[in-house]
XYZ file of C-alpha atoms in Angstrom:
761
model
C 0.000 0.000 0.000
C 2.846 2.383 0.829
C 4.410 1.722 -2.576
C 1.079 2.586 -4.244
C 0.903 5.922 -2.371
C 4.417 6.761 -3.525
C 3.470 6.431 -7.215
C 2.866 9.629 -9.260
C -0.627 11.099 -8.960
C -1.439 10.442 -12.592
C -0.545 6.740 -12.267
C -2.745 6.411 -9.176
C -5.550 8.186 -11.052
C -5.240 5.922 -14.113
C -5.137 2.850 -11.870
C -8.294 3.911 -10.082
C -10.276 4.858 -13.197
C -9.065 2.310 -15.726
C -7.938 -0.596 -13.556
C -4.407 -1.478 -12.500
C -4.435 -4.709 -14.477
C -4.695 -2.745 -17.716
C -1.778 -0.393 -17.097
C 0.946 -2.534 -18.727
C -1.238 -3.043 -21.818
C -2.890 0.364 -22.135
C -0.821 2.240 -24.694
C 0.319 -0.818 -26.673
C -3.273 -1.962 -26.978
C -4.564 1.425 -28.033
C -1.848 1.749 -30.664
C -2.662 -1.675 -32.065
C -6.356 -0.898 -32.190
C -5.736 2.394 -33.943
C -3.556 0.733 -36.575
C -5.660 -2.377 -37.151
C -9.151 -1.116 -36.489
C -9.584 2.636 -36.442
C -7.876 3.503 -39.704
C -9.388 0.513 -41.471
C -12.888 1.390 -40.273
C -12.425 5.042 -41.169
C -11.323 4.134 -44.701
C -14.027 1.532 -45.385
C -16.907 3.458 -43.808
C -16.053 7.080 -44.585
C -13.227 7.676 -47.061
C -13.870 5.055 -49.762
C -17.656 5.653 -49.942
C -16.966 9.386 -50.219
C -14.430 8.979 -53.027
C -16.718 6.484 -54.722
C -19.755 8.748 -54.591
C -18.057 12.044 -55.457
C -15.107 11.138 -57.676
C -15.251 7.719 -59.348
C -17.645 8.744 -62.100
C -14.809 10.740 -63.706
C -11.689 9.405 -61.955
C -11.702 5.602 -61.815
C -10.687 2.670 -63.940
C -14.373 2.148 -64.677
C -14.969 5.701 -65.959
C -16.043 5.963 -69.576
C -13.444 8.711 -69.900
C -10.802 9.265 -67.219
C -10.647 13.019 -66.680
C -7.212 14.584 -66.428
C -5.533 11.202 -66.494
C -6.289 10.864 -62.761
C -7.679 7.706 -61.146
C -8.753 7.747 -57.518
C -9.970 4.163 -57.050
C -6.563 2.899 -55.917
C -3.789 4.244 -53.751
C -1.341 3.696 -56.604
C -3.485 5.864 -58.853
C -3.800 8.630 -56.290
C -0.073 8.673 -55.597
C 0.723 8.687 -59.311
C -1.347 11.819 -59.810
C -2.712 13.014 -63.133
C -1.790 15.179 -66.054
C -1.186 18.140 -63.747
C 1.011 16.257 -61.283
C 0.613 14.977 -57.730
C -2.718 15.426 -55.975
C -1.906 14.015 -52.548
C 0.960 14.367 -50.069
C 0.490 11.882 -47.171
C 0.387 13.680 -43.840
C -0.059 17.114 -45.442
C -3.703 17.860 -46.268
C -3.124 21.602 -46.680
C -0.394 20.900 -49.241
C -2.437 18.311 -51.139
C -4.051 19.494 -54.350
C -6.975 17.126 -53.764
C -7.988 19.127 -50.691
C -7.485 22.502 -52.362
C -9.832 21.659 -55.228
C -12.613 20.288 -53.028
C -12.290 23.347 -50.763
C -12.641 25.505 -53.908
C -9.402 27.336 -53.052
C -8.561 27.388 -56.764
C -11.092 29.541 -58.676
C -10.198 27.767 -61.948
C -10.640 24.179 -60.750
C -13.392 23.166 -58.365
C -14.412 19.594 -57.674
C -16.667 17.682 -57.912
C -17.478 19.351 -61.206
C -20.757 17.554 -61.967
C -22.530 17.692 -58.625
C -22.932 19.634 -55.395
C -19.745 20.724 -53.593
C -18.578 18.529 -50.734
C -19.887 19.548 -47.334
C -17.485 20.753 -44.594
C -17.913 17.364 -42.891
C -16.949 15.481 -46.052
C -13.893 17.677 -46.598
C -12.893 17.065 -42.979
C -13.021 13.292 -43.605
C -10.550 13.617 -46.486
C -8.313 15.974 -44.500
C -8.177 13.573 -41.564
C -7.445 10.620 -43.869
C -4.527 12.415 -45.522
C -3.276 13.623 -42.133
C -3.059 9.960 -41.055
C -0.936 9.152 -44.111
C -3.755 8.211 -46.508
C -3.998 4.535 -45.407
C -5.604 2.290 -48.047
C -6.353 -1.185 -46.652
C -7.697 -3.922 -48.842
C -11.195 -3.369 -50.154
C -13.303 -6.411 -49.177
C -14.253 -8.421 -52.227
C -11.636 -6.887 -54.521
C -8.994 -9.570 -54.028
C -6.260 -6.948 -53.934
C -5.292 -3.792 -52.154
C -6.001 -1.700 -55.216
C -9.596 -0.896 -54.411
C -10.664 -1.520 -57.996
C -13.811 -3.634 -58.073
C -15.845 -5.303 -60.760
C -18.949 -3.341 -61.661
C -22.304 -5.010 -61.963
C -23.741 -4.865 -65.474
C -26.096 -2.023 -66.203
C -29.773 -2.753 -66.397
C -32.436 -4.294 -64.198
C -32.181 -6.564 -61.192
C -30.917 -10.087 -61.885
C -31.156 -13.383 -60.021
C -27.470 -13.014 -59.221
C -28.228 -9.674 -57.564
C -30.961 -11.223 -55.451
C -28.620 -14.027 -54.376
C -26.424 -11.668 -52.330
C -26.388 -12.841 -48.709
C -27.940 -9.682 -47.213
C -30.997 -9.938 -49.488
C -31.783 -13.536 -48.545
C -34.637 -14.158 -46.090
C -33.520 -14.350 -42.478
C -33.649 -17.928 -41.238
C -33.004 -19.422 -37.825
C -30.339 -22.092 -38.385
C -29.796 -24.921 -35.938
C -26.694 -24.347 -33.807
C -23.937 -26.598 -35.162
C -22.484 -29.612 -33.408
C -19.103 -29.049 -31.754
C -16.444 -31.350 -30.358
C -16.406 -29.611 -26.952
C -20.027 -28.723 -26.101
C -19.217 -28.134 -22.411
C -17.639 -24.729 -23.142
C -20.839 -23.299 -24.598
C -23.217 -21.599 -22.162
C -25.545 -20.476 -24.959
C -26.490 -21.731 -28.439
C -24.668 -18.607 -29.645
C -21.364 -20.113 -28.439
C -21.736 -23.174 -30.639
C -21.630 -21.052 -33.784
C -18.458 -19.368 -32.560
C -16.819 -22.567 -31.341
C -17.560 -24.377 -34.607
C -15.478 -21.846 -36.505
C -12.677 -22.016 -33.941
C -12.535 -25.792 -34.229
C -12.540 -25.498 -38.023
C -9.457 -23.295 -37.839
C -7.679 -25.324 -35.171
C -8.159 -22.683 -32.474
C -9.398 -22.910 -28.911
C -11.336 -20.357 -26.870
C -9.586 -18.246 -24.272
C -10.181 -18.996 -20.608
C -12.840 -16.969 -18.786
C -11.874 -13.387 -18.033
C -10.743 -12.538 -14.531
C -13.890 -11.608 -12.541
C -12.609 -8.088 -11.843
C -11.862 -7.494 -15.513
C -15.207 -8.981 -16.516
C -17.382 -6.855 -14.237
C -15.536 -3.721 -15.398
C -16.078 -4.761 -19.017
C -19.762 -5.486 -18.457
C -20.467 -2.319 -16.473
C -18.691 0.003 -18.869
C -20.424 -1.771 -21.755
C -23.968 -1.413 -20.458
C -23.794 1.823 -18.453
C -20.712 3.661 -19.697
C -19.448 4.003 -16.112
C -16.933 2.048 -14.039
C -18.259 -0.222 -11.295
C -17.768 0.938 -7.721
C -15.330 -1.006 -5.516
C -18.302 -2.445 -3.609
C -19.894 -3.633 -6.854
C -16.652 -5.284 -7.918
C -16.376 -7.087 -4.570
C -20.013 -8.191 -4.727
C -19.633 -9.645 -8.207
C -16.359 -11.403 -7.362
C -17.986 -13.030 -4.324
C -21.043 -14.097 -6.330
C -18.934 -15.425 -9.202
C -16.898 -17.503 -6.794
C -20.117 -19.314 -5.829
C -21.735 -19.621 -9.294
C -20.288 -17.579 -12.131
C -23.042 -18.329 -14.652
C -25.746 -17.228 -12.258
C -23.770 -14.172 -11.145
C -23.305 -13.009 -14.728
C -27.004 -13.404 -15.520
C -28.033 -11.500 -12.371
C -25.611 -8.645 -13.017
C -26.672 -8.357 -16.640
C -30.288 -7.977 -15.495
C -29.265 -5.514 -12.800
C -27.337 -3.295 -15.208
C -30.051 -3.447 -17.871
C -32.524 -2.214 -15.241
C -30.313 0.762 -14.358
C -31.313 4.175 -15.770
C -27.635 4.507 -16.699
C -28.176 1.832 -19.374
C -30.400 4.072 -21.485
C -27.929 6.937 -21.173
C -25.115 4.768 -22.499
C -26.963 3.069 -25.340
C -28.767 6.204 -26.459
C -25.317 7.602 -27.252
C -24.798 4.848 -29.843
C -28.081 5.748 -31.525
C -27.312 9.477 -31.470
C -24.070 8.755 -33.335
C -26.072 7.060 -36.061
C -28.682 9.802 -36.494
C -25.945 12.552 -36.460
C -27.545 14.190 -33.424
C -26.408 17.695 -32.576
C -27.988 20.739 -30.982
C -26.905 23.291 -33.556
C -27.346 23.963 -37.263
C -23.724 23.633 -38.346
C -22.103 25.786 -41.033
C -20.835 29.256 -40.121
C -23.388 30.546 -37.623
C -24.052 27.126 -36.024
C -27.235 28.465 -34.478
C -28.414 26.653 -31.349
C -31.478 24.400 -31.429
C -32.932 24.933 -27.946
C -35.567 22.176 -27.916
C -33.893 19.268 -29.721
C -32.721 17.793 -26.390
C -36.224 16.389 -25.962
C -35.408 13.898 -28.712
C -32.285 12.836 -26.843
C -34.329 12.254 -23.681
C -36.930 10.301 -25.663
C -34.213 7.968 -26.975
C -32.794 7.462 -23.466
C -36.230 6.616 -22.101
C -37.024 4.318 -25.034
C -33.919 2.242 -24.325
C -34.609 2.148 -20.593
C -38.167 0.884 -21.026
C -37.090 -1.517 -23.780
C -39.426 -0.050 -26.362
C -39.588 -2.735 -29.071
C -37.266 -1.803 -31.910
C -40.007 -1.919 -34.546
C -42.083 0.598 -32.541
C -38.885 2.623 -31.906
C -38.281 2.944 -35.646
C -41.927 3.594 -36.511
C -42.194 6.433 -33.993
C -39.187 8.212 -35.472
C -40.307 7.867 -39.069
C -44.050 8.345 -38.704
C -45.079 8.929 -35.094
C -47.220 11.914 -36.086
C -49.257 9.723 -38.441
C -49.467 6.630 -36.258
C -49.973 8.110 -32.780
C -51.021 11.758 -33.212
C -52.541 11.888 -29.718
C -49.240 10.908 -28.086
C -47.085 14.072 -28.062
C -43.904 12.108 -27.339
C -44.269 9.823 -30.349
C -45.928 12.333 -32.635
C -43.771 15.366 -32.026
C -40.621 14.407 -30.130
C -39.610 11.109 -31.753
C -40.056 12.515 -35.262
C -37.227 14.965 -34.564
C -35.214 12.152 -36.163
C -36.272 13.784 -39.433
C -34.792 17.168 -38.407
C -31.131 16.403 -37.667
C -29.927 17.674 -41.025
C -27.516 20.575 -41.295
C -29.068 23.958 -42.001
C -27.276 27.026 -43.384
C -29.227 30.049 -42.205
C -27.873 32.446 -44.862
C -27.950 30.143 -47.877
C -30.127 32.048 -50.333
C -30.236 29.088 -52.716
C -33.395 27.775 -51.081
C -34.137 25.259 -53.826
C -30.663 23.758 -53.626
C -30.697 23.622 -49.841
C -34.073 21.863 -49.715
C -32.836 19.240 -52.178
C -29.703 18.775 -50.065
C -31.926 18.195 -47.029
C -34.001 15.581 -48.858
C -30.824 13.868 -50.082
C -29.446 13.782 -46.552
C -32.645 12.208 -45.181
C -32.620 9.587 -47.938
C -28.938 8.759 -47.382
C -29.277 8.410 -43.605
C -32.388 6.233 -43.926
C -30.519 3.872 -46.248
C -27.437 3.756 -44.001
C -29.209 3.540 -40.668
C -32.123 1.170 -41.160
C -31.171 -0.798 -44.277
C -27.380 -0.934 -43.956
C -27.084 0.017 -47.614
C -24.913 2.873 -48.861
C -27.344 4.214 -51.440
C -25.756 7.644 -52.044
C -24.170 6.573 -55.340
C -27.597 5.901 -56.809
C -28.490 9.581 -56.536
C -26.790 10.242 -59.885
C -26.832 6.832 -61.602
C -27.523 3.175 -60.930
C -25.155 1.950 -58.231
C -22.098 0.492 -59.924
C -21.548 -2.335 -57.432
C -24.844 -3.004 -55.632
C -28.280 -3.682 -57.175
C -29.622 -0.243 -56.225
C -31.131 1.625 -59.144
C -31.257 5.380 -59.468
C -35.040 5.174 -59.488
C -34.824 3.293 -56.142
C -33.046 6.267 -54.609
C -35.824 8.628 -55.621
C -38.550 6.093 -54.816
C -37.244 6.203 -51.242
C -36.917 9.973 -51.337
C -40.548 10.267 -52.400
C -41.607 9.108 -48.923
C -40.103 12.336 -47.555
C -41.331 14.618 -50.353
C -44.259 16.114 -48.360
C -42.245 16.979 -45.237
C -42.653 20.370 -43.595
C -40.209 21.317 -40.786
C -42.106 22.575 -37.733
C -41.065 24.459 -34.610
C -44.510 25.767 -33.662
C -45.995 22.572 -32.227
C -46.084 22.087 -28.452
C -45.351 18.839 -26.668
C -48.815 18.750 -25.149
C -52.115 16.963 -25.453
C -55.109 18.614 -27.101
C -56.669 19.385 -23.715
C -53.428 20.924 -22.452
C -53.215 23.090 -25.557
C -56.801 24.240 -25.128
C -56.278 25.100 -21.466
C -53.141 27.064 -22.313
C -54.945 28.936 -25.094
C -57.623 29.992 -22.581
C -54.972 31.297 -20.178
C -53.255 33.199 -22.999
C -56.584 34.750 -24.014
C -57.145 35.885 -20.430
C -53.683 37.471 -20.358
C -54.261 39.262 -23.664
C -57.556 40.632 -22.331
C -55.769 41.880 -19.211
C -52.916 43.468 -21.171
C -55.514 44.960 -23.509
C -54.610 48.352 -24.962
C -50.944 48.150 -23.939
C -50.418 44.902 -25.841
C -52.326 46.107 -28.905
C -50.313 49.336 -28.969
C -47.034 47.415 -28.780
C -48.073 45.055 -31.580
C -49.269 47.948 -33.717
C -45.952 49.725 -33.195
C -43.910 46.619 -34.069
C -45.856 45.748 -37.228
C -44.165 48.213 -39.633
C -40.775 47.474 -38.092
C -41.295 43.792 -38.718
C -42.314 44.530 -42.295
C -39.063 46.420 -42.790
C -37.099 43.548 -41.269
C -38.908 41.049 -43.501
C -38.249 43.109 -46.593
C -34.537 43.492 -45.772
C -34.320 39.681 -45.577
C -36.497 39.058 -48.635
C -34.447 41.124 -51.074
C -31.391 38.955 -50.386
C -33.003 35.964 -52.120
C -32.931 35.227 -55.866
C -35.716 36.908 -57.792
C -37.831 33.765 -58.144
C -37.806 33.208 -54.355
C -38.611 36.899 -53.761
C -41.619 36.572 -56.043
C -42.650 33.400 -54.237
C -42.459 35.073 -50.821
C -44.634 37.949 -52.014
C -47.460 35.664 -53.114
C -50.140 34.439 -50.750
C -49.945 30.936 -49.296
C -53.052 29.937 -51.255
C -51.316 30.735 -54.552
C -48.269 28.584 -53.855
C -47.810 25.028 -55.057
C -46.979 22.330 -52.509
C -43.265 22.506 -53.285
C -43.355 26.310 -53.149
C -44.860 26.089 -49.669
C -41.805 24.086 -48.577
C -39.422 26.584 -50.132
C -41.281 29.473 -48.526
C -41.119 27.787 -45.112
C -37.369 27.313 -45.450
C -36.871 30.904 -46.573
C -39.120 32.101 -43.755
C -36.540 30.874 -41.258
C -34.158 33.539 -42.556
C -36.873 36.160 -42.274
C -37.605 35.015 -38.718
C -33.914 35.461 -37.963
C -34.292 39.147 -38.853
C -37.426 39.421 -36.718
C -35.477 38.068 -33.761
C -33.049 40.956 -34.312
C -35.896 43.456 -34.200
C -33.818 45.989 -32.239
C -31.394 46.434 -35.133
C -34.249 47.661 -37.337
C -35.478 50.394 -34.980
C -34.668 53.904 -36.162
C -34.219 57.231 -34.360
C -36.636 57.653 -31.459
C -38.319 54.316 -32.182
C -36.062 52.523 -29.726
C -37.018 54.451 -26.533
C -40.679 54.335 -27.586
C -40.426 50.562 -28.054
C -38.828 50.134 -24.633
C -41.581 52.185 -22.988
C -44.314 50.080 -24.600
C -42.567 46.876 -23.532
C -42.491 48.120 -19.933
C -46.225 48.770 -20.028
C -46.910 45.228 -21.194
C -44.456 43.859 -18.647
C -46.693 45.065 -15.811
C -49.067 42.230 -16.766
C -46.294 39.589 -16.863
C -47.467 37.869 -13.684
C -50.716 36.897 -15.405
C -49.018 35.532 -18.535
C -48.842 31.716 -18.518
C -45.519 29.946 -19.029
C -45.134 28.838 -22.644
C -45.827 25.213 -23.457
C -42.753 23.072 -24.185
C -42.109 23.156 -27.919
C -41.033 20.360 -30.250
C -38.354 20.340 -32.933
C -40.259 18.212 -35.390
C -41.960 17.755 -38.761
C -45.369 17.102 -40.246
C -46.547 16.554 -43.800
C -47.715 19.590 -45.778
C -51.143 18.041 -46.006
C -52.859 15.035 -47.556
C -51.085 15.528 -50.904
C -47.382 15.430 -51.769
C -45.273 17.489 -54.173
C -43.790 15.422 -57.000
C -40.295 13.942 -56.997
C -38.616 13.696 -60.394
C -35.763 11.569 -61.627
C -32.915 13.918 -62.626
C -32.636 14.331 -66.398
C -35.571 12.004 -67.004
C -36.878 12.490 -70.535
C -40.576 11.921 -69.852
C -40.680 14.175 -66.775
C -43.144 11.902 -64.985
C -43.005 11.942 -61.174
C -41.457 9.084 -59.205
C -43.908 7.325 -56.931
C -42.867 6.052 -53.467
C -41.319 2.592 -53.470
C -38.632 0.420 -51.949
C -35.410 -1.187 -53.123
C -36.330 -3.051 -56.301
C -34.107 -5.985 -55.387
C -36.427 -6.642 -52.444
C -39.774 -5.307 -53.642
C -40.148 -3.795 -57.134
C -43.831 -2.920 -56.686
C -45.019 0.630 -55.929
C -45.650 1.199 -52.242
C -49.248 0.820 -51.092
C -50.103 4.167 -49.472
C -53.192 4.563 -47.314
C -54.038 7.938 -45.845
C -54.224 7.334 -42.079
C -57.592 7.846 -40.415
C -55.742 9.010 -37.303
C -54.019 11.820 -39.260
C -56.205 12.869 -42.198
C -53.989 15.905 -42.928
C -50.998 13.671 -43.653
C -50.175 11.564 -46.697
C -49.464 8.256 -44.936
C -46.275 7.850 -46.953
C -43.947 7.617 -43.960
C -46.271 5.115 -42.289
C -45.905 2.870 -45.337
C -42.116 3.252 -45.256
C -41.968 2.466 -41.535
C -44.169 -0.611 -42.010
C -41.895 -1.954 -44.765
C -38.674 -1.279 -42.854
C -39.964 -2.985 -39.708
C -41.652 -5.903 -41.419
C -40.309 -9.247 -40.163
C -40.022 -10.176 -43.845
C -37.528 -7.392 -44.546
C -34.171 -9.226 -44.556
C -32.091 -6.132 -43.814
C -33.543 -4.420 -40.736
C -32.996 -7.070 -38.063
C -29.608 -8.089 -39.492
C -28.433 -4.475 -39.463
C -29.522 -3.841 -35.888
C -28.164 -7.118 -34.502
C -24.862 -6.510 -36.252
C -24.651 -3.016 -34.734
C -25.292 -4.327 -31.227
C -22.624 -6.977 -31.723
C -20.191 -4.288 -32.848
C -20.864 -2.151 -29.788
C -20.171 -5.135 -27.525
C -17.124 -6.523 -29.333
C -15.723 -3.469 -31.111
C -16.322 -5.033 -34.510
C -19.484 -6.342 -36.132
C -19.947 -9.842 -37.460
C -20.136 -7.907 -40.739
C -17.476 -5.214 -40.376
C -19.139 -2.431 -42.376
C -22.152 -1.893 -40.154
C -23.864 0.593 -42.488
C -22.967 -1.175 -45.722
C -23.974 -4.809 -46.097
C -23.554 -4.529 -49.857
C -20.672 -5.574 -52.122
C -18.407 -2.834 -50.800
C -18.765 -4.237 -47.309
C -17.201 -7.405 -45.985
C -19.406 -10.516 -45.710
C -20.023 -11.628 -42.128
C -17.441 -13.762 -40.354
C -20.237 -15.908 -38.840
C -23.205 -15.631 -41.246
C -25.266 -18.329 -39.540
C -24.788 -16.692 -36.151
C -25.896 -13.338 -37.565
C -29.069 -14.931 -38.935
C -29.712 -16.854 -35.728
C -29.466 -13.675 -33.673
C -31.623 -11.705 -36.136
C -34.328 -14.375 -36.114
C -34.286 -14.589 -32.317
C -34.414 -10.784 -32.080
C -37.665 -10.639 -34.070
C -39.094 -13.708 -32.329
C -38.391 -12.087 -28.948
C -40.556 -9.103 -29.863
C -37.734 -6.883 -31.159
C -36.455 -6.599 -27.579
C -33.010 -5.030 -27.324
C -32.598 -6.025 -23.698
C -33.246 -9.663 -24.534
C -30.670 -9.409 -27.335
C -28.157 -8.050 -24.829
C -28.866 -10.986 -22.521
C -28.204 -13.487 -25.309
C -24.842 -11.935 -26.071
C -23.593 -10.907 -22.635
C -24.311 -14.196 -20.875
C -22.434 -16.168 -23.539
C -19.058 -17.793 -23.015
C -17.867 -15.894 -26.101
C -18.377 -12.539 -24.397
C -16.929 -13.846 -21.140
C -13.505 -14.776 -22.562
C -10.246 -13.220 -21.476
C -8.522 -10.827 -23.849
C -5.383 -12.974 -23.958
C -5.413 -16.064 -26.220
C -5.737 -19.625 -24.999
C -2.439 -21.227 -23.887
C -0.676 -22.593 -26.929
C -2.516 -20.296 -29.330
C -0.598 -17.276 -30.597
C -2.338 -14.103 -31.796
C -0.620 -14.631 -35.145
C -2.892 -17.616 -35.742
C -5.803 -15.168 -36.124
C -4.358 -11.645 -36.060
C -7.699 -9.886 -36.633
C -9.519 -12.167 -34.175
C -12.205 -12.939 -36.745
C -12.781 -16.316 -35.133
C -13.543 -14.627 -31.777
C -11.135 -16.943 -29.955
C -10.434 -14.156 -27.459
C -12.142 -10.990 -26.319
C -10.857 -7.940 -28.221
C -8.949 -5.296 -26.291
C -10.621 -1.917 -26.712
C -10.027 1.636 -25.658
C -12.765 3.380 -23.737
C -14.803 5.811 -25.813
C -14.619 9.545 -25.223
C -17.735 9.775 -23.036
C -16.655 6.787 -20.935
C -13.291 8.443 -20.267
C -14.866 11.752 -19.270
C -17.635 10.245 -17.137
C -15.205 7.868 -15.423
C -13.096 10.842 -14.344
C -16.043 12.480 -12.595
C -17.133 9.140 -11.134
C -13.649 8.559 -9.725
C -13.561 11.990 -8.050
C -17.107 11.662 -6.721
C -18.234 14.755 -8.652
C -20.450 13.046 -11.235
C -23.932 14.575 -11.295
C -26.303 11.733 -12.198
C -29.361 13.931 -12.731
C -31.250 12.521 -15.688
C -32.715 14.447 -18.584
C -33.552 18.053 -19.209
C -31.891 20.826 -21.201
C -28.253 20.285 -22.034
C -25.553 21.944 -19.947
C -22.112 23.350 -20.658
C -19.524 20.585 -21.027
C -17.498 22.033 -18.131
C -20.212 20.906 -15.701
C -19.902 17.375 -14.246
C -23.121 15.999 -15.740
C -22.939 12.796 -17.748
C -21.556 13.490 -21.199
C -24.827 12.668 -22.914
C -26.360 15.704 -21.199
C -23.589 18.061 -22.322
C -24.452 20.537 -25.053
C -23.469 19.164 -28.469
C -22.745 21.893 -30.997
C -21.271 21.013 -34.345
C -18.610 23.697 -34.595
C -17.549 24.053 -30.937
C -17.184 20.766 -29.106
C -15.892 19.541 -25.765
C -12.091 19.366 -26.282
C -11.829 16.127 -24.312
C -14.548 14.370 -26.314
C -13.210 15.754 -29.576
C -9.644 14.588 -29.005
C -10.866 11.072 -28.147
C -12.799 10.785 -31.420
C -16.384 11.638 -30.496
C -18.323 12.293 -33.737
C -19.007 15.859 -34.832
C -22.678 15.405 -35.739
C -22.284 16.211 -39.431
C -22.727 12.655 -40.728
C -24.075 9.316 -39.539
C -21.293 7.522 -37.659
C -21.577 3.740 -37.726
C -18.183 3.123 -36.153
C -16.023 5.717 -34.462
C -12.436 6.351 -35.351
C -9.922 5.156 -32.750
C -6.796 7.265 -32.917
C -3.701 7.622 -30.770
C -2.220 11.101 -30.856
C 0.143 13.190 -28.693
C -2.734 15.640 -28.219
C -4.569 13.097 -26.084
C -1.708 12.670 -23.615
C -0.970 16.391 -23.527
C -4.606 17.236 -22.868
C -4.930 14.688 -20.057
C -1.768 15.945 -18.358
C -1.878 19.687 -19.001
C -5.402 20.964 -19.648
C -6.367 23.298 -16.805
C -9.851 21.817 -16.443
C -8.455 18.310 -15.913
C -5.712 19.490 -13.571
């Protein structure tokens, strides 16, 4: 004990937070993970899809004409450069011509030339990749490290397309026979052990009880166990380890901390943030209600099918439930918004594209972005499929004027507001009359900044506008509202003191004014009809009707206007029903694979948001199907899925290999013959610090707080442009794009921040 006290403070702190047994392995393990996992995941899930979608049409071996002699579908091609020389200098993004042209630094050469410019988030992905040395691991399915893949033939869907593993119906295979059935504590283990035996490997021994309870607690709650909890588990495991594990899994799943941890995974996927992004990065003051809804949904084990349906179509399915109808549907509002982008038409199309892309990534595990401009070159996703999916979102109208309240609560509040207005009477009417011309001036100063066609649109009455024009007007109105919020800047001469005097008169009645109802950051449909969606450059100009991926269901979607929401189209209800159908082969596989990844650091199929040809086939395909089938059969229960995985012998293994088995026998641990060593995620590191010092505030829910306060990280304010330095340096996502798997980097900045940052000291 004396020798422990004599150790440096930082070593004692690391030992307390991260466990003394991990100290000798900490930095070596993190470095290995970064090299083998983080960079590979970043390339497969972010860099290659971005290059493929933005560049390959003109700069790949498959291009009809290679522009500028430059190919970008292999590292050799990138390093060779094109007719104008080198385009990439590893480690030097600012010196790389590739970055300069996508930033539009060069007025004479701006890329991509045939489509929208890359977003700041996409440029940041390329910058980070080049900064890391432009790693280019083997592309699964290519047979070489070149990245060049065989394109599928153009045309319709073939039987060969339908034969791809992810499009096959989910079946529940019988667990295989194994030579050593005594090791398995779950049918799940027999799938894993069968592969080990095939490859001549043996499972690792059970993890040390202290290491296991730390693993389990961090995994399910994001926090370290207390010393008393560690002692209690060790004592219970000494009596009956299997029973102790099952009891502690149930105990942790019942903790409110579980929802806080697992909601964070979902927020990564939906690119949750509390600000608009771009230059102003305006704050979204009510979006935290969506975060709380997700936390609560996980804690009460809301069935996953209902969880998905509420986010896609809660307003149509359960209009009388404010949480489902108005809070859950904030999923459809997490897109980036540029407040001063006068190209309203272009920005609305960008928003629709973003919603379509995220829906394909998140629920279907299919990277469908390439099909925006042409039939996907590698997967059986047609361009018309992209816009068939987009048509489900065509009638959306962003809303910030809807309260999170029942009809009776709204009526009661309206009565109280009417009573206040009567009391304020002449003073209120005089103030409103005074403000009206000022607001008109403010509106006009904002209106004249738009292109002429949008100005004309804004000056027409709502009744004269088409459905699509109503959407454009609503988006433009946000910029006008921004000027209204700055009303003081439009007051002239003696208007300002007069305005202040009128406000003071109205303020005398403030005690009678009711508190505003809580407001939602949400969407509805425009009405019972939808504006048309057109296929770009289509010759006949006919609109695209809602539909699904043709490889799974080529028929038009059956749309029924919901009786519960007659002022909505019912399109999103149809989409939600198809996505959550037990017959859809993608949804359950995608979710089960994600959960496996969050427990083991790597999914059974590595590319969690791309189960297509650019992703790697699963290491244990029968296990993936068995879990997916069980997941649906168990009522789409996430907690039951956790129990299946966490009580298995596979999850309970030590991180070191079995005696006599060297890591070189399976360097990537695809056979799962040992538990993978993993670094804690950013939020786990931060929250563990406050837990270790006793400062952690465990208050649940409510508006987000500054990241300097010791609340759990999930309750810290998440703005896209200004982030918590600690979370940022440990690879927390920035909220610009859906993040299926976080980067894991090892940089000097991390050590310097932990040792020197004043807040941490």
